[in-house]
Amino acid sequence: MIVNTFNQHPINQQSKRILKQDLIPFNPETELAALVLVREALELNLLETGPIQEPLLLIAKLAARPQFAMALMTESEPGVEFELDLSETLELAAAEILEEIVTSLKATMPQS
């Protein structure tokens, strides 16, 4: 499955270590580790979401589109990858991932 392949990417490997450290279960066959990390932090109310409406819904929609989610988390522009070096704590790492997702989403929206 494609999700399992995406979980080999450094952002998901780092996320997987944090999930394991915090004893948070996830299924690498069906869930991206980075999104599970963000979802968990949101559910624990560890993140300030500011202007993001329905952050858990956003994460659920991204989980349904893993290829798009990976592009948001790992590409500065189509086909140009970069790597995030995540903090070691659930709260900080989740905030970094969510910030990257939101920044990438804003960059893909047409300016009015």
Short mmCIF file of C-alpha atoms in Angstrom, two decimals:
data_model
loop_
_atom_site.label_atom_id
_atom_site.label_comp_id
_atom_site.label_asym_id
_atom_site.label_seq_id
_atom_site.Cartn_x
_atom_site.Cartn_y
_atom_site.Cartn_z
CA MET A 1 0.00 0.00 0.00
CA ILE A 2 1.14 3.54 -0.74
CA VAL A 3 0.82 4.67 2.91
CA ASN A 4 3.38 2.09 4.02
CA THR A 5 5.81 3.48 1.42
CA PHE A 6 5.19 7.08 2.55
CA ASN A 7 5.87 6.01 6.14
CA GLN A 8 9.47 5.35 5.08
CA HIS A 9 9.96 9.09 4.46
CA PRO A 10 12.06 10.88 7.13
CA ILE A 11 9.15 13.02 8.44
CA ASN A 12 7.14 9.88 9.12
CA GLN A 13 10.12 8.01 10.56
CA GLN A 14 10.71 10.87 13.01
CA SER A 15 6.99 10.95 13.82
CA LYS A 16 6.98 7.19 14.32
CA ARG A 17 9.76 7.48 16.92
CA ILE A 18 7.79 10.11 18.84
CA LEU A 19 4.61 8.02 18.67
CA LYS A 20 6.51 5.01 20.00
CA GLN A 21 8.16 7.09 22.73
CA ASP A 22 4.74 8.37 23.86
CA LEU A 23 3.15 4.91 23.51
CA ILE A 24 0.68 6.09 20.87
CA PRO A 25 -0.45 3.26 18.59
CA PHE A 26 -0.83 3.66 14.85
CA ASN A 27 -1.18 1.40 11.84
CA PRO A 28 1.67 2.03 9.35
CA GLU A 29 -0.31 0.23 6.65
CA THR A 30 -3.22 2.69 6.75
CA GLU A 31 -2.07 5.84 8.60
CA LEU A 32 0.70 8.36 7.97
CA ALA A 33 2.69 8.67 11.19
CA ALA A 34 2.99 12.46 10.88
CA LEU A 35 -0.78 12.88 10.61
CA VAL A 36 -1.37 10.56 13.58
CA LEU A 37 1.07 12.70 15.56
CA VAL A 38 -0.83 15.89 14.71
CA ARG A 39 -4.22 14.27 15.33
CA GLU A 40 -3.11 13.03 18.74
CA ALA A 41 -1.78 16.45 19.74
CA LEU A 42 -5.04 18.07 18.61
CA GLU A 43 -7.14 15.55 20.54
CA LEU A 44 -5.05 16.24 23.66
CA ASN A 45 -5.51 20.01 23.16
CA LEU A 46 -1.75 20.53 22.96
CA LEU A 47 -1.85 22.81 19.91
CA GLU A 48 -2.95 26.36 19.31
CA THR A 49 -4.77 26.17 15.99
CA GLY A 50 -5.43 29.88 15.56
CA PRO A 51 -7.40 30.56 12.39
CA ILE A 52 -7.67 26.90 11.37
CA GLN A 53 -11.33 25.93 11.24
CA GLU A 54 -12.00 22.31 12.19
CA PRO A 55 -8.35 21.13 12.46
CA LEU A 56 -9.34 17.51 13.10
CA LEU A 57 -11.46 17.56 9.95
CA LEU A 58 -8.47 18.90 8.01
CA ILE A 59 -6.28 16.04 9.30
CA ALA A 60 -9.00 13.50 8.45
CA LYS A 61 -9.29 14.85 4.91
CA LEU A 62 -5.51 14.71 4.50
CA ALA A 63 -5.44 11.15 5.85
CA ALA A 64 -7.85 10.23 3.06
CA ARG A 65 -5.42 11.73 0.52
CA PRO A 66 -1.97 10.54 1.65
CA GLN A 67 -0.18 11.57 -1.53
CA PHE A 68 -1.48 15.15 -1.23
CA ALA A 69 -0.67 15.18 2.51
CA MET A 70 2.91 14.09 1.80
CA ALA A 71 3.31 16.79 -0.84
CA LEU A 72 2.14 19.43 1.66
CA MET A 73 4.58 18.18 4.30
CA THR A 74 7.62 17.59 2.10
CA GLU A 75 7.58 19.80 -1.03
CA SER A 76 8.42 23.48 -1.26
CA GLU A 77 6.98 23.44 -4.77
CA PRO A 78 5.81 20.56 -6.98
CA GLY A 79 8.64 18.04 -7.28
CA VAL A 80 11.08 19.97 -5.04
CA GLU A 81 11.40 18.08 -1.77
CA PHE A 82 12.78 19.23 1.56
CA GLU A 83 13.08 17.56 4.96
CA LEU A 84 11.76 18.87 8.24
CA ASP A 85 13.92 18.14 11.25
CA LEU A 86 11.25 17.65 13.89
CA SER A 87 11.55 18.42 17.58
CA GLU A 88 11.56 15.39 19.85
CA THR A 89 8.32 16.11 21.73
CA LEU A 90 4.78 15.34 20.62
CA GLU A 91 3.60 18.91 21.09
CA LEU A 92 6.46 20.65 19.26
CA ALA A 93 6.73 18.12 16.43
CA ALA A 94 2.97 18.23 15.82
CA ALA A 95 3.04 22.04 15.79
CA GLU A 96 5.86 22.00 13.23
CA ILE A 97 4.01 19.57 10.97
CA LEU A 98 0.73 21.45 11.24
CA GLU A 99 2.48 24.75 10.51
CA GLU A 100 4.05 23.27 7.37
CA ILE A 101 0.70 21.89 6.20
CA VAL A 102 -1.05 25.23 6.72
CA THR A 103 1.77 27.19 5.04
CA SER A 104 1.71 24.83 2.05
CA LEU A 105 -2.07 25.00 1.79
CA LYS A 106 -1.96 28.80 1.82
CA ALA A 107 0.68 28.75 -0.92
CA THR A 108 -1.54 26.60 -3.14
CA MET A 109 -4.59 28.85 -2.76
CA PRO A 110 -5.12 31.57 -5.35
CA GLN A 111 -4.59 35.06 -3.95
CA SER A 112 -7.58 37.37 -4.20
#
